[in-house]
Coordinates of C-alpha atoms and ligand atoms in Angstrom, one line a residue:
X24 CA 0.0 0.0 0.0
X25 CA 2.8 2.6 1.1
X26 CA 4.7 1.5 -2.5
X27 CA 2.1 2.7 -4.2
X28 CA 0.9 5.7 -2.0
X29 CA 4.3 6.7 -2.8
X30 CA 4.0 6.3 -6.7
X31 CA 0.4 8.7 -6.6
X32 CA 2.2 11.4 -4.8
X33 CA 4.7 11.4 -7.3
X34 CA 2.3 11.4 -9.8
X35 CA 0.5 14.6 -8.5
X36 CA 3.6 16.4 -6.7
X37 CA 6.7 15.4 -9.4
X38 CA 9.4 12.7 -8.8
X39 CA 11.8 15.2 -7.1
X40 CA 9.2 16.8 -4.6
X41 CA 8.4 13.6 -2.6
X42 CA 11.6 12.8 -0.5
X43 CA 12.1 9.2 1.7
X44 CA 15.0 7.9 3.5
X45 CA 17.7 9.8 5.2
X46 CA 18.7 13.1 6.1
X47 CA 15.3 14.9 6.2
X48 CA 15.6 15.9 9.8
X49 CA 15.3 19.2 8.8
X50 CA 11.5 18.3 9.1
X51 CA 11.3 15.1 11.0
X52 CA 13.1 16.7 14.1
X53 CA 11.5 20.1 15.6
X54 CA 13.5 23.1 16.4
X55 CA 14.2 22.4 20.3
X56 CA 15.3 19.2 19.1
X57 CA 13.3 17.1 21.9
X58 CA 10.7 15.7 19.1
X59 CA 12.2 13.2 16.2
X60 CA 10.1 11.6 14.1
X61 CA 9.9 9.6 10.8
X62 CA 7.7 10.2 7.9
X63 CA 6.9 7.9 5.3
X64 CA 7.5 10.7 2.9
X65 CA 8.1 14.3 2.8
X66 CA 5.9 15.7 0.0
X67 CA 6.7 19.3 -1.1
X68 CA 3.3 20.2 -3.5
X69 CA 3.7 23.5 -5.6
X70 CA 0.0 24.8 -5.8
X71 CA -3.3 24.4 -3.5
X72 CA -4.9 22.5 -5.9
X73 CA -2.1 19.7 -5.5
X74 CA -2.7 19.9 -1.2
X75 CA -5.9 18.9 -2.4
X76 CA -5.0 15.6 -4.7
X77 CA -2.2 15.1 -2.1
X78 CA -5.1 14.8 0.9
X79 CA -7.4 12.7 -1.5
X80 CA -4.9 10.3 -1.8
X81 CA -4.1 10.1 1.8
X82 CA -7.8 9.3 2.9
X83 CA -8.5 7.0 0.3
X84 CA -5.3 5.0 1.7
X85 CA -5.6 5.9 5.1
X86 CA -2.6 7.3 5.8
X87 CA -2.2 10.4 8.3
X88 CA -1.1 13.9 7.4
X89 CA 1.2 16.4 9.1
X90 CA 1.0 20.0 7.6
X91 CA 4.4 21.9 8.4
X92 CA 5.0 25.2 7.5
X93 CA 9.1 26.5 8.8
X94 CA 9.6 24.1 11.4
X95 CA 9.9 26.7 13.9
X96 CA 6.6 25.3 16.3
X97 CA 7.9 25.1 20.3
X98 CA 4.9 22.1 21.2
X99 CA 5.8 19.9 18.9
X100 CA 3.1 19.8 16.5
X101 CA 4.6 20.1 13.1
X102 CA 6.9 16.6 13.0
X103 CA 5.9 13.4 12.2
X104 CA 5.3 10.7 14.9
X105 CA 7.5 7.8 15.3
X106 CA 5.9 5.4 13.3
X107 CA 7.3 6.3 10.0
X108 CA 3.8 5.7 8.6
X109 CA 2.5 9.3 8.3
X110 CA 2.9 11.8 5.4
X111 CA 4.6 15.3 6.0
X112 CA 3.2 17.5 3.8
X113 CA 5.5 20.7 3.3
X114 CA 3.9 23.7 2.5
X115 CA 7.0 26.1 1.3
X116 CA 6.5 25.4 -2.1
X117 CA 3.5 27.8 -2.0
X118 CA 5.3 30.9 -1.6
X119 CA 3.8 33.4 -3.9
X120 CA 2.2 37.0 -3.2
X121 CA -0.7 36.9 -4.9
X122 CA -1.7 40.3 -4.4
X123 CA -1.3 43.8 -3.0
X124 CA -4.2 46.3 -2.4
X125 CA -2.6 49.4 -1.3
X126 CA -6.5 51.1 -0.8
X127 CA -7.8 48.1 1.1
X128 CA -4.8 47.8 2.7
X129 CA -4.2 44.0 2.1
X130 CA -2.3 41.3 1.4
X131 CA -2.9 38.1 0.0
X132 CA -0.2 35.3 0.3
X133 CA 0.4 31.9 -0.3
X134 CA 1.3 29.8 3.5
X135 CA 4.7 29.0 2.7
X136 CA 5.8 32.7 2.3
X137 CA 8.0 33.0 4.8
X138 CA 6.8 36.1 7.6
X139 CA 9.6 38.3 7.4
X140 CA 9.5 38.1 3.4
X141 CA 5.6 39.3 3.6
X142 CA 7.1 42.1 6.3
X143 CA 9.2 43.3 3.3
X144 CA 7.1 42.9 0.9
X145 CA 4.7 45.6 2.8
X146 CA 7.4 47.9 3.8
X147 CA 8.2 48.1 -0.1
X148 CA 5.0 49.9 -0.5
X149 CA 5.3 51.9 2.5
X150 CA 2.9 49.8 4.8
X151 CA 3.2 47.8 7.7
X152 CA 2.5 43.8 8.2
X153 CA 2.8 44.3 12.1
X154 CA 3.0 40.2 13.1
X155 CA 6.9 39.9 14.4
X156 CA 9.0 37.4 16.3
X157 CA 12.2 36.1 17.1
X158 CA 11.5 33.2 14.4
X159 CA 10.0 35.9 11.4
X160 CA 13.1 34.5 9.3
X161 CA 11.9 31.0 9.0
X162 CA 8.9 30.6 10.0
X163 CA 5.9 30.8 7.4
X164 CA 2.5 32.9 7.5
X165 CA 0.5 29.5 7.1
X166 CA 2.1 28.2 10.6
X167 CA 1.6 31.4 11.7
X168 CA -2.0 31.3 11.4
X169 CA -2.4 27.6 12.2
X170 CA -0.8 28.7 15.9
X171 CA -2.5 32.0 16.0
X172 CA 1.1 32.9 16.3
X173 CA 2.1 36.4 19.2
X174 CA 4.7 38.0 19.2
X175 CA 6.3 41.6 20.0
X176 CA 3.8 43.9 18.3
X177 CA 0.4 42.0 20.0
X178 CA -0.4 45.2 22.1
X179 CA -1.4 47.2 19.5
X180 CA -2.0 44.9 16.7
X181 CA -3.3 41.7 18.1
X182 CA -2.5 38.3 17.4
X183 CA -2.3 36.6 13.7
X184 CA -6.1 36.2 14.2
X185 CA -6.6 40.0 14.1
X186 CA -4.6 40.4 11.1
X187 CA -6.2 38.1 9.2
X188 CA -9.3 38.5 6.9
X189 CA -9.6 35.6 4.9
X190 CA -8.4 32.4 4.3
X191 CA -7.6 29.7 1.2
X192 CA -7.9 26.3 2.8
X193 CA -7.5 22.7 2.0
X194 CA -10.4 20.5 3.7
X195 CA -9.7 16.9 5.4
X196 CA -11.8 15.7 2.6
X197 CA -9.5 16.6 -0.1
X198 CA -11.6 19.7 -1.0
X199 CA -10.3 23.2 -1.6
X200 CA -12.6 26.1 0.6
X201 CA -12.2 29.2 -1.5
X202 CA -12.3 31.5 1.8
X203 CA -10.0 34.4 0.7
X204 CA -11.5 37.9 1.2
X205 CA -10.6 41.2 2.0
X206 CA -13.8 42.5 4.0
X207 CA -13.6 43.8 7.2
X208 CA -17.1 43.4 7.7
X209 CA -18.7 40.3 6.6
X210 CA -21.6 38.1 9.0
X211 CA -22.6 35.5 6.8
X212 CA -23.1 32.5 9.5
X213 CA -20.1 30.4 11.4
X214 CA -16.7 31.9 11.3
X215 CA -14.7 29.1 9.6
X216 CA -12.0 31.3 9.6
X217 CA -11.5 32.0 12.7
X218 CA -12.0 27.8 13.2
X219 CA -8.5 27.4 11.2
X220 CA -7.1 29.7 12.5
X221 CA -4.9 28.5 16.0
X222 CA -6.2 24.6 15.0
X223 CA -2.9 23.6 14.6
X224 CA -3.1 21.6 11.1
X225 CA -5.8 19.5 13.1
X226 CA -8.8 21.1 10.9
X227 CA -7.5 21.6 7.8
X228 CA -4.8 22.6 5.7
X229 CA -4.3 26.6 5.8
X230 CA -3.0 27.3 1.7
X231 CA -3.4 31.2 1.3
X232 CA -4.4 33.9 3.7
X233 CA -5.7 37.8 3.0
X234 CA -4.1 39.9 5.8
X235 CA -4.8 43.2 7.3
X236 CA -1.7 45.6 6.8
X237 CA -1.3 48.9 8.1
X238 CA 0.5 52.5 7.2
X239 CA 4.2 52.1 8.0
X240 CA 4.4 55.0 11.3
X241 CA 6.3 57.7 10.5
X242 CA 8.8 57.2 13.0
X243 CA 9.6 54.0 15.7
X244 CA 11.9 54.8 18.7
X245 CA 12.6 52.0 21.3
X246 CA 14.4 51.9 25.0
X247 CA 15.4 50.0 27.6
X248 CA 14.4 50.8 30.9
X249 CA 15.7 48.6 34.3
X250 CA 12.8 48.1 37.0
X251 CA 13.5 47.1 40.6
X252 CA 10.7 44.9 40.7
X253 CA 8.0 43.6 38.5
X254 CA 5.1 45.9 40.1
X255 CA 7.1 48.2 39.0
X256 CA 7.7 46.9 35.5
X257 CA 3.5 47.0 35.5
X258 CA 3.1 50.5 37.1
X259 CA 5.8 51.8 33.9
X260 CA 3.3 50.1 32.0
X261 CA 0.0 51.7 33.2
X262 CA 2.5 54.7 33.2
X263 CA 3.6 54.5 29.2
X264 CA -0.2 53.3 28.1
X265 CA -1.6 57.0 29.8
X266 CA 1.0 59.0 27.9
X267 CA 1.4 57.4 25.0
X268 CA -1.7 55.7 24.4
X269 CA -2.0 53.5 21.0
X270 CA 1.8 54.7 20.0
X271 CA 3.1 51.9 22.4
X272 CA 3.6 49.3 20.3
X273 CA 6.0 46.9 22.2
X274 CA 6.5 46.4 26.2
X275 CA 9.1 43.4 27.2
X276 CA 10.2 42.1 29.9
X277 CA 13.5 40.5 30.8
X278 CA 14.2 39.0 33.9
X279 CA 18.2 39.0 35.1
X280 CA 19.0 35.7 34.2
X281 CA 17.4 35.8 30.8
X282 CA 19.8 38.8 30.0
X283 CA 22.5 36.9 31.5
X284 CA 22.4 33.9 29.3
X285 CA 22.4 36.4 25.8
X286 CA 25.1 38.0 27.8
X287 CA 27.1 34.5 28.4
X288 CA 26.1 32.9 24.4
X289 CA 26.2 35.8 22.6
X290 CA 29.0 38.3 24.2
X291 CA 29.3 40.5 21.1
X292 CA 25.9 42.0 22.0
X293 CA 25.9 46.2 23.2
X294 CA 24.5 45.6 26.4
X295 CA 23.5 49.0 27.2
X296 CA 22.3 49.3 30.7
X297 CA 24.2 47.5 33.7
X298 CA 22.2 44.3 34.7
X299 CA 18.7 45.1 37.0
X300 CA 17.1 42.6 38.3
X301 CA 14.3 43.5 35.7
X302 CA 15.1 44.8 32.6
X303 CA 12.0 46.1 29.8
X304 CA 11.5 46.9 26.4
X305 CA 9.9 49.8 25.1
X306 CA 8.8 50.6 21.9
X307 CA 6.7 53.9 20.8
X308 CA 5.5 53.9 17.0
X309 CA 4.2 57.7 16.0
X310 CA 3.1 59.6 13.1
X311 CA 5.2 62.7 14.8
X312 CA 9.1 63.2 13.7
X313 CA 11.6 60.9 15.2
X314 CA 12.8 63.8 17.4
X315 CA 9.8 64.6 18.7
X316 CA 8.8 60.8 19.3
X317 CA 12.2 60.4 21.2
X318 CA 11.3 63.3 22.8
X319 CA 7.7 61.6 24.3
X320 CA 9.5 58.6 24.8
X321 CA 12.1 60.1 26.8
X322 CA 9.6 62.2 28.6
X323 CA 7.4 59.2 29.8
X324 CA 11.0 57.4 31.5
X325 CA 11.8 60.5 33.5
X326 CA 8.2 60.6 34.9
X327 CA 8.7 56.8 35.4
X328 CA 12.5 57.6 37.3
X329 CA 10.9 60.3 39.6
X330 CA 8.8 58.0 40.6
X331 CA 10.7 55.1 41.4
X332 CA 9.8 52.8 38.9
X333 CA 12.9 52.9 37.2
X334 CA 16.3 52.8 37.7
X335 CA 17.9 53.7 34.7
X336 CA 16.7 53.8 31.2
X337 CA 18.4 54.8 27.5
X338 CA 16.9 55.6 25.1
X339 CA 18.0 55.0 21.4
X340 CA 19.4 57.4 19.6
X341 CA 19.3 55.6 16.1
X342 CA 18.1 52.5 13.9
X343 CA 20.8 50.8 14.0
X344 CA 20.6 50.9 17.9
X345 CA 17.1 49.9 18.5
X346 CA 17.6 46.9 16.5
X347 CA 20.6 46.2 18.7
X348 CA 18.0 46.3 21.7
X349 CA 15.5 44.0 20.1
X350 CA 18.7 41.8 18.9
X351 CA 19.2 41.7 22.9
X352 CA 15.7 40.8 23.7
X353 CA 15.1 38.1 20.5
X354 CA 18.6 36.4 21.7
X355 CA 16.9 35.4 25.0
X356 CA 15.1 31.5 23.4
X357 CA 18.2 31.1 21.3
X358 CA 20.5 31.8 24.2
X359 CA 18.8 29.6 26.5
X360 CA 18.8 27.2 23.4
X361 CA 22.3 27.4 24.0
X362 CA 22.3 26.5 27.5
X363 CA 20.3 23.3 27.2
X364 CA 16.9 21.7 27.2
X365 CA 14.8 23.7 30.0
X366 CA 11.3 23.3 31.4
X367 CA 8.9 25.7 29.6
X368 CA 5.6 27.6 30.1
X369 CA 4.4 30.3 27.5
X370 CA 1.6 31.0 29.9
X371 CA -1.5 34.1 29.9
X372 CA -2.2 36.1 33.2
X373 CA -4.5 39.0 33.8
X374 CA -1.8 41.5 34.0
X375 CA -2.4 42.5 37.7
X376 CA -1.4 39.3 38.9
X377 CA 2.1 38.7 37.3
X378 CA 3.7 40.4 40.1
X379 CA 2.7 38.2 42.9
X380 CA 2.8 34.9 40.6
X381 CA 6.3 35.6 39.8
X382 CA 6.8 36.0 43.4
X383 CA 5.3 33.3 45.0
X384 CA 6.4 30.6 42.3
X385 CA 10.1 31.8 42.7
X386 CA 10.5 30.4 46.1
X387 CA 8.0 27.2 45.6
X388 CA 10.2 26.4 42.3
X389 CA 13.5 26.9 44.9
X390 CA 11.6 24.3 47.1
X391 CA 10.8 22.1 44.8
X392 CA 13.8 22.0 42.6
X393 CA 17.0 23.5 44.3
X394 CA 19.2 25.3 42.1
X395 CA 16.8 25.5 39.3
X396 CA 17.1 28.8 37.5
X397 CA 14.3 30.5 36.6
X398 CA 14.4 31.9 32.8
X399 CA 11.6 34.9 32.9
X400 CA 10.6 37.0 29.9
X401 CA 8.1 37.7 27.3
X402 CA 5.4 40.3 26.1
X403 CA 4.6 41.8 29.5
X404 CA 2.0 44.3 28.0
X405 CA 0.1 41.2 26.9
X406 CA 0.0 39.4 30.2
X407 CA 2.4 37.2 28.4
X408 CA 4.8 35.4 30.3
X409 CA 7.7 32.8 29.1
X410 CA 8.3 31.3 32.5
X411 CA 11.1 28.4 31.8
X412 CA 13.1 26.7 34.3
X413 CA 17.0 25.4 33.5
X414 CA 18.4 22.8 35.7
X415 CA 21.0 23.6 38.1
X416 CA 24.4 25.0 36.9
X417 CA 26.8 22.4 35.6
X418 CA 24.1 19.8 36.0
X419 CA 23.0 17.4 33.2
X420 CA 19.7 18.8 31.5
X421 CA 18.1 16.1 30.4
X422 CA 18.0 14.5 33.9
X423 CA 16.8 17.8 35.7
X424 CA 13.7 17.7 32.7
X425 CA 13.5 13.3 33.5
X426 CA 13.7 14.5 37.9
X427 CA 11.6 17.5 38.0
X428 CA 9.5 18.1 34.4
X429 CA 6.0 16.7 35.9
X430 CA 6.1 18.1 39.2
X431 CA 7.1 21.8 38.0
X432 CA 4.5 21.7 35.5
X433 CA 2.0 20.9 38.3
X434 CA 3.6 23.6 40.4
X435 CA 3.3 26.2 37.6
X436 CA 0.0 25.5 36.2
X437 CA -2.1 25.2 38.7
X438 CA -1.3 28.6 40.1
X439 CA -2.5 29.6 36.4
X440 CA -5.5 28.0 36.8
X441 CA -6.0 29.5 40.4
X442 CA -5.2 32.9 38.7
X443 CA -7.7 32.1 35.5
X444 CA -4.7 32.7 33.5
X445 CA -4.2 30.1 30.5
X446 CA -1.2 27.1 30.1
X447 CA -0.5 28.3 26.4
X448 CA -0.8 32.1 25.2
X449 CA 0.8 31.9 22.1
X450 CA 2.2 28.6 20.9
X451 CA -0.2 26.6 20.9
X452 CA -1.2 23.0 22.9
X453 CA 0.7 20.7 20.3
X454 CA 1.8 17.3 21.4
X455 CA 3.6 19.1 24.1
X456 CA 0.6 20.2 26.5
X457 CA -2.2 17.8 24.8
X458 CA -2.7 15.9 28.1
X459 CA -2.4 19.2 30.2
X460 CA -5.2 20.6 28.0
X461 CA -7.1 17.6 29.2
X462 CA -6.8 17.3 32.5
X463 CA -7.0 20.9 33.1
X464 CA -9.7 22.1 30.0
X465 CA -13.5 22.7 30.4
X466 CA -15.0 19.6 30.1
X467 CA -17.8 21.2 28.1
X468 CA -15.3 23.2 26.2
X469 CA -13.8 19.8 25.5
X470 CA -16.5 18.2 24.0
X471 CA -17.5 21.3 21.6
X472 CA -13.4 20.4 20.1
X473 CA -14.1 17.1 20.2
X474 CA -17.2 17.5 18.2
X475 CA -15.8 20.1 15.7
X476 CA -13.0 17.6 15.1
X477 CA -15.4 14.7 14.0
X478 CA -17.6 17.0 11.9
X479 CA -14.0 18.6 10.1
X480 CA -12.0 15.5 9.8
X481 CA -14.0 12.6 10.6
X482 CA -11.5 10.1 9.7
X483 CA -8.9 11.3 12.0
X484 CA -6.4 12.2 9.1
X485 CA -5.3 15.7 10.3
X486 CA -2.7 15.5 12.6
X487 CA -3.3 13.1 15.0
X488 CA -2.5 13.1 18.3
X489 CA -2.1 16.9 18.4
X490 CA -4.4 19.1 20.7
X491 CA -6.9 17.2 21.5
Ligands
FAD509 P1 5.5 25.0 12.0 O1 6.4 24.9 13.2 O2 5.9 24.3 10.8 O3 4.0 24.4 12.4 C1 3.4 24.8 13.6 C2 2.0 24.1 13.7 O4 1.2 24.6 12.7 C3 2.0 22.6 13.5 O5 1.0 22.1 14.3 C4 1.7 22.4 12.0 O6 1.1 21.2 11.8 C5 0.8 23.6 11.8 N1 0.9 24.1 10.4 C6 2.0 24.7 9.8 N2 1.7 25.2 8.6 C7 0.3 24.9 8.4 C8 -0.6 25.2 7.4 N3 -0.2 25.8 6.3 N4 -1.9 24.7 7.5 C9 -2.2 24.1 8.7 N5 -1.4 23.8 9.7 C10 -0.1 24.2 9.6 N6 5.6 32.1 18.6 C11 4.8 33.1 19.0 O7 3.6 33.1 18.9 N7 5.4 34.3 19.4 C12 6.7 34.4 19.5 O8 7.2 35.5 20.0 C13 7.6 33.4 19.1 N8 8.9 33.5 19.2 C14 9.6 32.4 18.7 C15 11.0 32.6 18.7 C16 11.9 31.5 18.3 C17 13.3 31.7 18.3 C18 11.3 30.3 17.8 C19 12.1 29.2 17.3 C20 9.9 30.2 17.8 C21 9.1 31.2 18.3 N9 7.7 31.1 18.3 C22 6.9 32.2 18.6 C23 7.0 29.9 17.8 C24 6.9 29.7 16.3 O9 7.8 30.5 15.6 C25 5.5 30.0 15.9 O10 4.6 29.1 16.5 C26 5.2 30.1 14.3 O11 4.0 30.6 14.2 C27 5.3 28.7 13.7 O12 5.3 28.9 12.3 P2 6.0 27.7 11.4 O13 5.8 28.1 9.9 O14 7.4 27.5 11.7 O15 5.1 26.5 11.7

């Protein structure tokens, strides 16, 4: 059966585009490396219509599907189990702009254009595609979508969701849903849209999305501020939203030992304020001059130094420098990469009660786990934290994660859940948190999924094992 499997997808895809045997770990292992699988074939189709053929031939021979998009995923949903029975299906062949509608103020692009690409693409004409992170170099708007992907600029442009309007999708059934639009306004009965979107290749097969893009601001100006504490990181927030309203686009925060591991991996970094035990991110985007914008910026830090929630701050005086800063902040998963596998929670709080949580669980993690070190950072002004633990100095990683993995999780998420926060704010449940979402998820809410998965993909062909 797989022989011949094999022989249709050539059939459909081309000879060259369907790839078996060794050296494909660039897709069967995932980018923290603690997932390897092995496909029965990579298959690499050019066009939507060939996702579709590609699909009908899986169902009619039973065989499972993983969409991936760049590999970049941190749960573990976009690599192939271990069975070696299961087809990865590669969307980066479908990387084409389709279009660009300067008075609607959209894009329409294929899912295996790479983010940063689309990014470009926008700033060519003078507009802004706001969705940014660390990974925007790799990973692909289709993945994007299929996480509901974060990211830096979430305060004031919301998540992938927000910025999308329409989407090209390839059905479990082999069918092509021709759901591409550039309305901003359109109530015509169940949102599938908004189904695909953060379904994690479970649903459906994400091929082309119209997105919402935005005038490019006329200037963006970014700092660096060091807080004594994390109230106080909050109160510079509540501080920079009242003066500079929608303009603040960005607000990170970095604990010590996050900056200390860019500082330790990645020495040639500027690092250019002296290590605080908090350290934030601010970024103001204005239709003003940059002067004038450097000026507001600089204005809102004093107010924040006189009163005491702030020790030092800089502000950057050029381009080239506020990239350095966010090259500082973007280092912090690579650098801790670096360091080894770690223990880690991308978790949602309401923003009044990070201070406390990050309190309380430093001293029951130091209980629980002596020595651990606690890696804290992420999109403060979402209520986003990246709370990640790293075994003890010198000690072997892998047996810290076998010793402590469980019980840390317990620790971490049920003071989440006691906090109505949520166990994944941005990347997504996976294979990674699939139990946790089980144990710990509304039953009700449970049984809707469950339900929209049978009516979707009754046959169970869309990445299995993933979510739910
Ligand atoms: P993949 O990893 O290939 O796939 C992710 C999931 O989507 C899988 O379940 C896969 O099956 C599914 N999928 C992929 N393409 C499709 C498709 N076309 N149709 C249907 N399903 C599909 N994430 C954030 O949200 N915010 C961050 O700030 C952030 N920072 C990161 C920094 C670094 C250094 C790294 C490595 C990752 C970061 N991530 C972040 C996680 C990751 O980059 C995002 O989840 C990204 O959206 C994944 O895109 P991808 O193309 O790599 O998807």
């Amino acid at each position: 059966m797989s022989a011949s499997l094999i022989e249709t997808l050539r059939a459909l895809v081309g000879h060259d585009q369907v790839l078996q045997g060794e050296g494909l770990e660039a897709y069967e292992v995932d980018w923290r490396k603690r997932y390897r699988g092995r496909a029965l074939a990579v298959v690499r189709p050019g066009h939507a219509d060939e996702v579709a053929a590609v699909v009908r031939a899986c169902l009619a021979a039973g065989v499972t599907v993983v969409p991936q998009g760049g590999n970049t995923g941190l749960v573990g949903g976009g690599v192939p189990d271990a069975s070696g029975t299961q087809i990865l299906l590669s969307l980066t062949r479908l990387n084409r702009i389709r279009e660009i509608d300067a008075d609607n103020l959209t894009l329409t692009a294929e899912a295996g254009c790479i983010l940063q690409t689309l990014q470009e693409a926008a700033a060519a004409r003078e507009l802004l595609f706001p969705l940014s992170l660390a990974a925007e170099g790799s990973c692909t708007i289709g993945g994007n979508l299929a996480t509901n992907a974060g990211g830096t600029q979430v305060l004031r442009y919301g998540n992938a969701r927000e910025l999308c309007l329409g989407l090209e999708a390839v059905t479990a059934a082999g069918d092509v849903w021709h759901g591409l639009s550039g309305l901003r306004k359109n109530n015509t009965g169940y949102d599938l849209r908004d189904l695909l979107i953060g379904s994690e290749g479970t649903l459906g097969i994400i091929t082309a999305a119209t997105l919402k893009l935005y005038p490019a601001p006329a200037s963006i100006v970014t700092a660096l501020a060091a807080c004594p504490s994390v109230e106080a990181a909050v109160g510079l927030l509540n501080l920079a939203r009242t003066r500079l309203g929608a303009g603040l686009t960005g607000f990170e925060l970095m604990g010590r030992f996050a900056l200390s591991l860019v500082e330790r991996h990645f020495p040639q970094l500027p690092r250019p304020l002296a290590p605080a035990p908090w350290t934030v991110l601010l970024e103001l985007a204005g239709t003003d001059s940059e002067n004038q914008e450097r000026d507001r910026l600089g204005s809102t830090l004093e107010a924040a130094l006189e009163q005491g929630l702030v020790n030092d701050a800089a502000v950057a005086e050029s381009i080239a420098q506020s990239r350095a800063l966010w090259h500082l902040r973007e280092s912090i998963p690579l650098a801790q990469s670096e360091e080894g596998l770690n223990i880690k929670h991308d978790i949602a709080l309401p923003i009044s009660a990070i201070p406390g949580f990050v309190d309380r669980m430093a001293a029951e993690l130091e209980r629980a786990a002596p020595g651990g070190r606690v890696v804290c950072f992420g999109h403060l002004g979402d209520g986003n934290l990246h709370y990640n633990l790293q075994g003890p100095e010198g000690e072997s990683a892998s047996a810290f994660l076998a010793q402590h993995e469980a019980a840390i999780n317990a620790l971490v998420y049920d003071e989440v859940q006691r906090l109505a926060g949520s166990i994944s704010a941005e990347h997504g449940i996976g294979e990674l948190k699939r139990e946790e979402l089980a144990q710990r998820g509304s039953p009700v809410g449970l049984g809707m999924m469950r339900a929209i998965k049978h009516a979707l993909d009754p046959g169970g062909l869309m990445n299995p094992g993933r979510v739910i």
